[in-house]
XYZ file of C-alpha atoms in Angstrom:
535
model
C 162.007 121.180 -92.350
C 161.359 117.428 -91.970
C 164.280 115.592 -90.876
C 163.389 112.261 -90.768
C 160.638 109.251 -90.364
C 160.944 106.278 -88.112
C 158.410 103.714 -87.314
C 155.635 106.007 -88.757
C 156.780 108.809 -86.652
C 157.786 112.231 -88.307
C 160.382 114.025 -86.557
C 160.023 118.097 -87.396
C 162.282 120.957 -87.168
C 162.466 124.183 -88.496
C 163.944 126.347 -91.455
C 167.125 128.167 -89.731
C 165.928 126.937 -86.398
C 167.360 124.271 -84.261
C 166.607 120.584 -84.589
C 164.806 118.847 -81.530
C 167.275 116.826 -79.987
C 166.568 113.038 -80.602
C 167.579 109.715 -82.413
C 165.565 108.446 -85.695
C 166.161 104.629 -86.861
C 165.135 102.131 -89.227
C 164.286 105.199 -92.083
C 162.358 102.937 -94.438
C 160.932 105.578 -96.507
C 162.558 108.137 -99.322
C 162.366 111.814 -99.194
C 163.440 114.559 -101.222
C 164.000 118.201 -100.997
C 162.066 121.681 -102.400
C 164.261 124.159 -101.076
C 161.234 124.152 -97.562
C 161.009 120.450 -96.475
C 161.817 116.715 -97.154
C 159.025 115.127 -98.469
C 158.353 111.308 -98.858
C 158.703 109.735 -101.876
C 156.589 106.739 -102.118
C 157.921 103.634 -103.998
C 161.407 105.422 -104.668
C 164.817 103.986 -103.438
C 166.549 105.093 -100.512
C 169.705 103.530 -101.323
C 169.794 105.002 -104.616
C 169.679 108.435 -103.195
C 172.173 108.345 -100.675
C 174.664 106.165 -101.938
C 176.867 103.644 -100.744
C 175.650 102.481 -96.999
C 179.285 101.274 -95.953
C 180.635 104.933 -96.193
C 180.288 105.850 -91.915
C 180.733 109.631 -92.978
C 177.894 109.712 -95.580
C 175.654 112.718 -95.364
C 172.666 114.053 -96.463
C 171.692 117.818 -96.061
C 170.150 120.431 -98.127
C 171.361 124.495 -99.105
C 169.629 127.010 -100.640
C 167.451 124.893 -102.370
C 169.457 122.054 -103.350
C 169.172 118.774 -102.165
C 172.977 117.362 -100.940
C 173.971 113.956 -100.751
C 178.028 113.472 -100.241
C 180.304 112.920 -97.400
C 181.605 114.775 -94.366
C 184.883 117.421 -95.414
C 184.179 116.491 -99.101
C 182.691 119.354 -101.903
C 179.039 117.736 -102.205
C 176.841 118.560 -105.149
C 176.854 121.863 -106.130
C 177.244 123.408 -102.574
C 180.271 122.786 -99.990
C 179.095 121.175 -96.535
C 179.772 124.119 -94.370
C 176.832 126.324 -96.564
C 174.612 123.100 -95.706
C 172.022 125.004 -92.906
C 171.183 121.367 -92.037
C 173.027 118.098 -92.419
C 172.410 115.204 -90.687
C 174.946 111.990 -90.730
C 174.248 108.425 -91.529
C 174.477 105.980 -89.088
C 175.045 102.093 -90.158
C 173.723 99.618 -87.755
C 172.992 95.843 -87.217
C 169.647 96.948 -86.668
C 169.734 98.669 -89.769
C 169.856 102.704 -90.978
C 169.098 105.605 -89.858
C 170.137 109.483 -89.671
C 171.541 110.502 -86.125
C 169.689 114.276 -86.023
C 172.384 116.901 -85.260
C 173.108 120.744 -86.816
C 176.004 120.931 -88.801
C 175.737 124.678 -90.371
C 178.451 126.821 -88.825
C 177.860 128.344 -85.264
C 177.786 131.891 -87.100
C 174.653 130.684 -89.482
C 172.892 129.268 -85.895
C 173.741 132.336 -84.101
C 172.457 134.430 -86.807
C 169.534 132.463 -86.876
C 168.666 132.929 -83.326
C 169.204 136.631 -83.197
C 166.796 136.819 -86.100
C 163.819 135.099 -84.403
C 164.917 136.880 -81.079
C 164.445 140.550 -82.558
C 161.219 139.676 -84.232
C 160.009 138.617 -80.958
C 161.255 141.284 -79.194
C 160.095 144.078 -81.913
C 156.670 142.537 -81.924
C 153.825 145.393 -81.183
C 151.874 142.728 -79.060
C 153.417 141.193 -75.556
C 154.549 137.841 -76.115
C 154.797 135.490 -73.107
C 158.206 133.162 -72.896
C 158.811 130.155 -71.223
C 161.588 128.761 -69.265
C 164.322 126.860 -70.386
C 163.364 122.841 -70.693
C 159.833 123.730 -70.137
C 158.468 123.483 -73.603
C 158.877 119.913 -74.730
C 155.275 119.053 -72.991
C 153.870 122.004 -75.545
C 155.858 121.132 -78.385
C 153.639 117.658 -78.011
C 150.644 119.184 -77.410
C 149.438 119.896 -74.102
C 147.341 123.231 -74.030
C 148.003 124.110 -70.428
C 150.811 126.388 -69.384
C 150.779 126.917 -65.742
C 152.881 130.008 -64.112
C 155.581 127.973 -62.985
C 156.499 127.371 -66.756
C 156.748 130.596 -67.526
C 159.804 133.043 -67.524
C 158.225 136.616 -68.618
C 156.485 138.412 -70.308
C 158.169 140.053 -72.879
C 156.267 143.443 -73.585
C 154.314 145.722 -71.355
C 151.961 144.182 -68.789
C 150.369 147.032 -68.859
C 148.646 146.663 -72.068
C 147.237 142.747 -71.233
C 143.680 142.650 -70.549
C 141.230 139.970 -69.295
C 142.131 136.942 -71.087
C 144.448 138.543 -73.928
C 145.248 136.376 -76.933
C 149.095 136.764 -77.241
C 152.047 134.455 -78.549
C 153.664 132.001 -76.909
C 157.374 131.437 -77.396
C 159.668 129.348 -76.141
C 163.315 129.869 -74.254
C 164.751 130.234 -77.504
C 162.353 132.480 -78.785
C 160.846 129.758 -80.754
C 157.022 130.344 -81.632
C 155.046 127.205 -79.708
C 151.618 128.856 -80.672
C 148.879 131.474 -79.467
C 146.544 131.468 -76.542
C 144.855 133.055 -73.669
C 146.736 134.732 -70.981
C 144.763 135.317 -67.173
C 147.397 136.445 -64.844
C 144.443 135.084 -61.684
C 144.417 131.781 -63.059
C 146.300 128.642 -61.903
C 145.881 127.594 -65.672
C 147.816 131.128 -66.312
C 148.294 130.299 -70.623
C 145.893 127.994 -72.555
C 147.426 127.437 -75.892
C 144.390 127.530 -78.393
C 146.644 127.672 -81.547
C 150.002 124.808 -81.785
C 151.695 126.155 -84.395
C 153.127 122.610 -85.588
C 149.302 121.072 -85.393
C 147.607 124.161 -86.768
C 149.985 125.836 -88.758
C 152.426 128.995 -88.683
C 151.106 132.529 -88.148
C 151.978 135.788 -87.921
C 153.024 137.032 -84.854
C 153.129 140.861 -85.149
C 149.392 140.167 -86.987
C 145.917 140.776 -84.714
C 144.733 137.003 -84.434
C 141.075 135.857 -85.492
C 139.602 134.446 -82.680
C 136.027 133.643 -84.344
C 138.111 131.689 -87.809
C 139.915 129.818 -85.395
C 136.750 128.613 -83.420
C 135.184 127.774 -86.379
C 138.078 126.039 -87.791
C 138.370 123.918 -84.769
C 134.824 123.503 -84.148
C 134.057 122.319 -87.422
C 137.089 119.547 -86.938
C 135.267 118.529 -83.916
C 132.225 117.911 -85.853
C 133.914 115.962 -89.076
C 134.332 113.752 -86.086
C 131.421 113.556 -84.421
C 129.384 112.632 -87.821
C 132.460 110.030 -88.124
C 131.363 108.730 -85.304
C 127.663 108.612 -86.153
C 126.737 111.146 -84.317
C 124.152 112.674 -84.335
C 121.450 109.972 -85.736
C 118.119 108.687 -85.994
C 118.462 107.093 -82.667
C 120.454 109.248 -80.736
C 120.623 113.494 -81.050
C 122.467 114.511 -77.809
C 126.315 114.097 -77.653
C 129.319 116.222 -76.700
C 130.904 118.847 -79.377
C 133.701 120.162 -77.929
C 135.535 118.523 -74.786
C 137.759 120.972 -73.579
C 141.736 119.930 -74.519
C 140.719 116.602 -76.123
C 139.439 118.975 -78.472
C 142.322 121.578 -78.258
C 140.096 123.995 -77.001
C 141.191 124.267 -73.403
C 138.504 125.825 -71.217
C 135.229 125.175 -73.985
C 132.717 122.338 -73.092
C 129.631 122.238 -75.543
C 127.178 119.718 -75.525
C 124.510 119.596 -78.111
C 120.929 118.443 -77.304
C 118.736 117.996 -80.165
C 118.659 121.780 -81.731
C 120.353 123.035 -78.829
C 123.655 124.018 -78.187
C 124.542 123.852 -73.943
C 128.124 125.727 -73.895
C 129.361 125.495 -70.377
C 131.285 128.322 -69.755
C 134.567 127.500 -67.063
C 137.096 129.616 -68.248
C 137.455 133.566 -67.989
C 138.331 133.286 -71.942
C 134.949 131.801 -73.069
C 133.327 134.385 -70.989
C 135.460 137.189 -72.165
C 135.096 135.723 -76.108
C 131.244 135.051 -75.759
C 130.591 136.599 -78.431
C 133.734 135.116 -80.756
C 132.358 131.525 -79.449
C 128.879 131.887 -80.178
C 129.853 132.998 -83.796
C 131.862 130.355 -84.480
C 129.543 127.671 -83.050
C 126.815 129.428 -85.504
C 129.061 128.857 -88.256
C 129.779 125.382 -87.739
C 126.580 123.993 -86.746
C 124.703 126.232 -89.838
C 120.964 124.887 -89.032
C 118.913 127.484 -86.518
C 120.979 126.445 -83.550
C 119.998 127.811 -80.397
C 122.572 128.602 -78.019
C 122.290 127.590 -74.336
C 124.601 129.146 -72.158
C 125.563 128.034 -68.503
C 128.493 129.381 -66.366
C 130.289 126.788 -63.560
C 130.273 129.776 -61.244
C 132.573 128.259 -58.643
C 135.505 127.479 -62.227
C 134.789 130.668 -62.934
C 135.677 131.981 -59.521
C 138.660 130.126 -59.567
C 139.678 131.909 -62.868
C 139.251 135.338 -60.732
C 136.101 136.696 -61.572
C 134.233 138.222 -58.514
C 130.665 136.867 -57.443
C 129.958 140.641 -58.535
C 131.428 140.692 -61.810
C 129.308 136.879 -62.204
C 125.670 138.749 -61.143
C 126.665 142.386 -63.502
C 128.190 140.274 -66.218
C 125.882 138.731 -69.150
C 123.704 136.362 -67.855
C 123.095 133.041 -68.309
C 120.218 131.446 -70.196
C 117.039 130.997 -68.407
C 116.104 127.435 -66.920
C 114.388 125.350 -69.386
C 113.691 122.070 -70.511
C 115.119 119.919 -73.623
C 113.826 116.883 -74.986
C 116.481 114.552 -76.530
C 116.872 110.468 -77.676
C 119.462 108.156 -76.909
C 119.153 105.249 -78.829
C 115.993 105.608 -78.827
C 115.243 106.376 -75.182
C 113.772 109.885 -74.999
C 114.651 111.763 -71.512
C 113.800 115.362 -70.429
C 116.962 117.305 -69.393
C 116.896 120.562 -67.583
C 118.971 122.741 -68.535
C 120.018 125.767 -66.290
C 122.017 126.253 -62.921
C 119.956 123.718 -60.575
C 121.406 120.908 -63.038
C 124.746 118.987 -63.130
C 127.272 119.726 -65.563
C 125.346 120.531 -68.682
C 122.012 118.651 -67.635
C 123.247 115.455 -69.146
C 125.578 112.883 -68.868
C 126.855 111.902 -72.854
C 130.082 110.104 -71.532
C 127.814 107.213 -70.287
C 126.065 106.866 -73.396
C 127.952 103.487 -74.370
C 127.707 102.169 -71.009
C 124.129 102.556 -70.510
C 123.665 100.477 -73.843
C 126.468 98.435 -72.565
C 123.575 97.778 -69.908
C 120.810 97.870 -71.928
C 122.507 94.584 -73.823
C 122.664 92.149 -70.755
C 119.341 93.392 -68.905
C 116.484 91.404 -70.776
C 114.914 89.197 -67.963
C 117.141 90.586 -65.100
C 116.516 92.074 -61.658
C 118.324 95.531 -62.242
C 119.912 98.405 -59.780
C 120.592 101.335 -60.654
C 121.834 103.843 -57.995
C 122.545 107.768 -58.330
C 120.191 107.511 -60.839
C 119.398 111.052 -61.535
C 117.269 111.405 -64.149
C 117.168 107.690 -65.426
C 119.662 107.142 -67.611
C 120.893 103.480 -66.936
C 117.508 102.327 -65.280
C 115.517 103.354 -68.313
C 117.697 101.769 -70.568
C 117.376 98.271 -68.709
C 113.718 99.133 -68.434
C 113.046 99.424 -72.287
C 115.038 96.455 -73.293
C 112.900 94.008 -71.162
C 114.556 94.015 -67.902
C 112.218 91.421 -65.227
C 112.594 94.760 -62.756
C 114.409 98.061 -62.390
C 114.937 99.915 -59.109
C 116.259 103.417 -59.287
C 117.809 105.040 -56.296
C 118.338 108.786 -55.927
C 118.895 111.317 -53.782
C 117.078 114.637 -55.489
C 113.883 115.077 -55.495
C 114.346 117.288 -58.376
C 116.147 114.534 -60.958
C 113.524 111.747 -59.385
C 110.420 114.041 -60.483
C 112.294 114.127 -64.368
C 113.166 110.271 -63.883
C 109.554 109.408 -62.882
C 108.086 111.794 -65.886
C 111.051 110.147 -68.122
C 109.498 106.923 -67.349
C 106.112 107.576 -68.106
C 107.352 108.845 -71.370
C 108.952 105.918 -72.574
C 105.994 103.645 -70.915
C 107.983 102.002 -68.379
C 108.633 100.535 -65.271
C 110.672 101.656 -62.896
C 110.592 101.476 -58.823
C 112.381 105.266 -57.923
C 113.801 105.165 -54.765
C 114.415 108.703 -53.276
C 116.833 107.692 -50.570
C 121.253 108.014 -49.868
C 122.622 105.903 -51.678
C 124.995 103.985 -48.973
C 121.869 104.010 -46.434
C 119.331 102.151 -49.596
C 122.025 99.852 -49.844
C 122.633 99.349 -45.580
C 119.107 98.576 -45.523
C 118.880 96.482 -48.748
C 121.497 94.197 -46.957
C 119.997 93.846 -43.719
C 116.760 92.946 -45.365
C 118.388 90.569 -47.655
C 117.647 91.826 -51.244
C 119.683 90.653 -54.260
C 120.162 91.934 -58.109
C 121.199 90.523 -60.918
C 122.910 93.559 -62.126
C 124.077 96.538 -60.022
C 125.298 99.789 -61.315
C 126.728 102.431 -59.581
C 128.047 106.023 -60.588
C 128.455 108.265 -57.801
C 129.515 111.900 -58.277
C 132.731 112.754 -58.354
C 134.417 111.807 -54.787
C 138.320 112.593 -55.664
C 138.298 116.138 -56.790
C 141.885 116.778 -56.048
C 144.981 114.283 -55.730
C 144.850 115.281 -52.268
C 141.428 114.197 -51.139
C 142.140 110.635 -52.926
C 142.840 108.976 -50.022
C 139.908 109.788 -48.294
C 138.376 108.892 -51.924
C 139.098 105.824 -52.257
C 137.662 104.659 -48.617
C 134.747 106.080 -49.859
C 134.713 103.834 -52.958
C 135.439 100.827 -51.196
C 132.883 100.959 -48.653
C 130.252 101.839 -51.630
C 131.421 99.295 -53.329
C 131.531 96.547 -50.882
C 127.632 97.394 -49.861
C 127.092 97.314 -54.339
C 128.724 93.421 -54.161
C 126.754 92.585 -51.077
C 123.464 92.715 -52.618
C 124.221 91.644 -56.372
C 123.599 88.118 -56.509
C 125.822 85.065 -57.453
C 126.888 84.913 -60.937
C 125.502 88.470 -61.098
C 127.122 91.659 -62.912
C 128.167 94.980 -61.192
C 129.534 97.675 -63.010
C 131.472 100.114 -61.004
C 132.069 103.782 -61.818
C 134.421 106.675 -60.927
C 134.481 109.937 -62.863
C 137.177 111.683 -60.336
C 140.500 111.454 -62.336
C 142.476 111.450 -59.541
C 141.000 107.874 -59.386
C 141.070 106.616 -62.831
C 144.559 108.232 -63.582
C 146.179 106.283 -59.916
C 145.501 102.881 -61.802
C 144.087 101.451 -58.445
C 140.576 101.647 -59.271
C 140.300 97.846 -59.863
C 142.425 96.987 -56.468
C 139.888 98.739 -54.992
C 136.872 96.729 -56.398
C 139.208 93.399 -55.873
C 139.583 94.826 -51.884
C 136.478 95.581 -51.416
C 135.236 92.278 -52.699
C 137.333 90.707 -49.920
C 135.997 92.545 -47.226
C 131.921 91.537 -48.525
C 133.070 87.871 -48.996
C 132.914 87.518 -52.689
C 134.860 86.697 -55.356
C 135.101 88.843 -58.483
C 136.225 88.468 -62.131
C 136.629 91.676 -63.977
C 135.290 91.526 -67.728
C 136.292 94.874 -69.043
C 136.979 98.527 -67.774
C 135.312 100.917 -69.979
C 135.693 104.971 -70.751
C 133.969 107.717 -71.229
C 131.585 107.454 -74.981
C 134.174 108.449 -78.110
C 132.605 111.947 -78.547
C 134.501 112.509 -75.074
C 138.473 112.115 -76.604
C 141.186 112.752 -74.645
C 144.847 114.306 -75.713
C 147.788 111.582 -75.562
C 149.731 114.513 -74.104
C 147.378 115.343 -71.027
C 146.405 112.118 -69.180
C 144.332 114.367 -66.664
C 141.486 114.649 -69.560
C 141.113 110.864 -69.106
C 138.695 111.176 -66.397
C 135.993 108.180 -66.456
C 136.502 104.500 -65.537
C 133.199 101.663 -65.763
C 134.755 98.368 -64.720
C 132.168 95.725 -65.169
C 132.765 92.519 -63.005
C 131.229 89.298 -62.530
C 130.000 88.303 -58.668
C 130.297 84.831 -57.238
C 129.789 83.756 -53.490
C 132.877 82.592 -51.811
């Protein structure tokens, strides 16, 4: 049952079921009634519908299928108010109209209502967890992540939940928020894979389909993807599936050319291996290969043993993948001695960012790894690149990605903070400096010690970029892009190396990385570029 519209927003309830609590204004739109929902009626006349707007008491409603218009202790069209199972009064302001949102069917009707929905989730052949009072507005809105705190019981035997079971999710009021996976080890103890008001009703007494609703969302993830040019000519390795800002909590996939990496965090995508790799076959179509990698230590954490991780299915063997980023062709290793999926996708506008203002400048790029923002500078006619690393592993791909594009580049295998000591002692200067160092903030409670280490490494980064020079500054801990204090830190650390900075943007992670409006933890990466001037 739609209830209202305001400022573009549409505020949704349920048939029989209680209203969220909230105020709509300024309705600027016309609606009418099927017996289900209010629907919008484009170009019609609001006024004409309800009525006079001087009458405080006017109401509009709807009952068995009739649509009501009238006012409050009056006989209304065809149906008396108290058989209305929703009416909602009109409120008449200076700022202009509006419907205040409010039940007005009898307390019998409601309480009927709620014993209804109570017995069928009480009676339903499947246990159903159910969450504490005034803990389901954040789920309502979509966040995907139900920790145990949130959650009252679990209505049902215990008994009969397995290893990341797929079971209902109501809320206080026995209200149906969804379905998900359940892991009783797990901090993340219910990821909601299925919002009822963003992907529809189901059935809860009904066996869900785990592989349709994979493909379902996996093939919305990749409507968006092509939306977003991807893949193309120029570039064939970007990011599928990010986790929630997909609304698929727990699945990372990454595709690489004809490969699929999925990196496996979550007991559920373990457990569901099989659902996920169907699905993925059925969105992607063309002879995908699938590349699977397990975060052992996430995995851990989700309370699987190291025993269950060597008997268990194992994942892929090491290899190597070619893929193209605008045009820039890099070798990524794929398998457990590589980070994250082998590649970093979320930098892919930044590097190009890069790649724009390089032509004819002295370049740094430290914590290189494989090349990505050195090669970039390289092929679009930087004067000089120097890459720093600290693996000899990524600087033997780096050095053979080099070669392949017929480059450049001076590798550096060296620490970071100790190349840059050194650098300032013996008095070297860039034009542009760019550093990403691995995540340094895991937690909230290791930003502190964080951020010192981001202003030291930054304040050595300032020192050696030259006057009028650029430095672009990363972080991909969210504990430091979500405290807001990243460019302080930059401004601080400026200070302290005797320069003077003016920030020219602070840039995210690539689009094909979205986070959910609901869950500001999935906004993880921040690239602030700055300009450097002498004091």
């Amino acid at each position: 049952m739609v209830v209202g519209f305001a400022q573009g927003t549409c505020f949704i309830g349920y048939w029989k079921a209680l209203v969220p609590t909230g105020s709509v204004s300024e309705i600027g739109f016309c609606f009418r009634c099927d017996g289900r929902s209010l629907h919008l009626e484009n170009g019609g006349n609001l006024m004409n519908i309800l009525g006079s707007w001087e009458d405080p008491n006017m109401v509009v409603g709807f009952a068995q299928g009739l649509w009501l218009t009238g006012c409050v202790g009056r006989h209304v069209a065809q149906c008396s108010l108290n058989r209305v199972v929703g009416a909602f009064p009109l409120v008449v302001s200076r700022r202009g109209y509006g419907l205040q949102m409010g039940l007005k069917s009898s307390d019998e009707d409601h309480a009927a209502a709620l014993e209804e929905k109570k017995q069928r989730v009480l009676t339903n052949p499947m246990p159903v967890v159910k969450l504490k009072k005034g803990k389901s507005k954040i789920f309502y809105d979509g966040n995907a992540i139900v920790l145990e705190g949130a959650i009252d019981c679990i209505l049902g035997s215990e008994s009969k939940i397995g290893p990341a079971a797929v079971l209902p999710l109501v809320d206080h009021n026995f209200s149906v928020i969804g379905w998900g996976v359940y892991n009783r080890s797990s901090k993340f103890r219910f990821r909601i894979l299925h919002h009822v008001i963003y992907d529809g009703e189901f059935d809860i007494s009904q066996q869900i389909d785990m592989v349709h609703t994979l493909t379902l969302k996996l093939t919305r993830s990749m409507q968006l993807r092509q939306m977003l040019k991807l893949p193309s000519e120029e570039t064939d390795a970007f990011r599928l599936a990010n986790s929630e800002g997909d609304s698929i909590s727990g699945l990372i996939i990454d595709i690489y050319g004809n490969t699929a990496v999925v990196e496996s965090s979550a007991l559920w995508v373990e457990v569901h291996r099989e659902e996920v790799e169907r699905a993925l076959r059925a969105t992607l179509q063309d002879d995908v290969e699938i590349f699977w990698r397990q975060s052992k230590d996430k995995l851990v954490q989700e309370g699987m043993s190291k025993e269950e991780l060597e008997t268990g299915p194992n994942p892929s063997e090491a290899r190597q993948q070619m893929v193209k980023e605008h045009r820039v062709e890099f070798e990524v290793e794929l398998g457990a001695g590589s980070q994250k999926t082998g590649f970093f996708c979320d930098q892919r506008d930044n590097r190009a960012r890069i790649a724009q203002l390089a032509k004819q400048k002295d370049v740094l790029d430290c914590f290189s790894y494989t090349g990505g923002f050195a090669l970039h500078a390289a092929a679009n006619g930087a004067k000089s690149v120097t890459a720093v690393e600290s693996s000899k592993a990524a600087l033997r791909i780096a050095e053979g990605n080099a070669s392949r594009n017929r480059v450049n580049v001076d590798f550096k295998e060296a620490d970071v903070f100790d190349f840059l000591k050194g650098a300032m002692e013996n008095g070297q200067k860039w034009d542009i400096v760019v550093i990403d160092p691995p995540k340094y903030a895991p937690t909230q409670k290791s930003l502190e010690r964080a951020r010192r280490k981001y202003h030291g490494l930054n304040k050595r980064a300032l020192s050696v970029t030259r006057s009028g020079g650029l430095l672009l500054s990363c972080s991909c801990s969210r504990a430091m892009t979500g405290s807001g204090k990243f460019e302080d830190m930059i401004a601080s650390a400026a200070q302290d190396a005797g320069k003077r900075v003016t920030f020219l943007g602070t840039f995210g992670a690539s689009p094909d990385h979205p986070n959910h409006p609901s869950m500001p933890e999935t906004k993880y990466l921040t690239a602030t570029l700055v300009a450097v001037f002498d004091t």
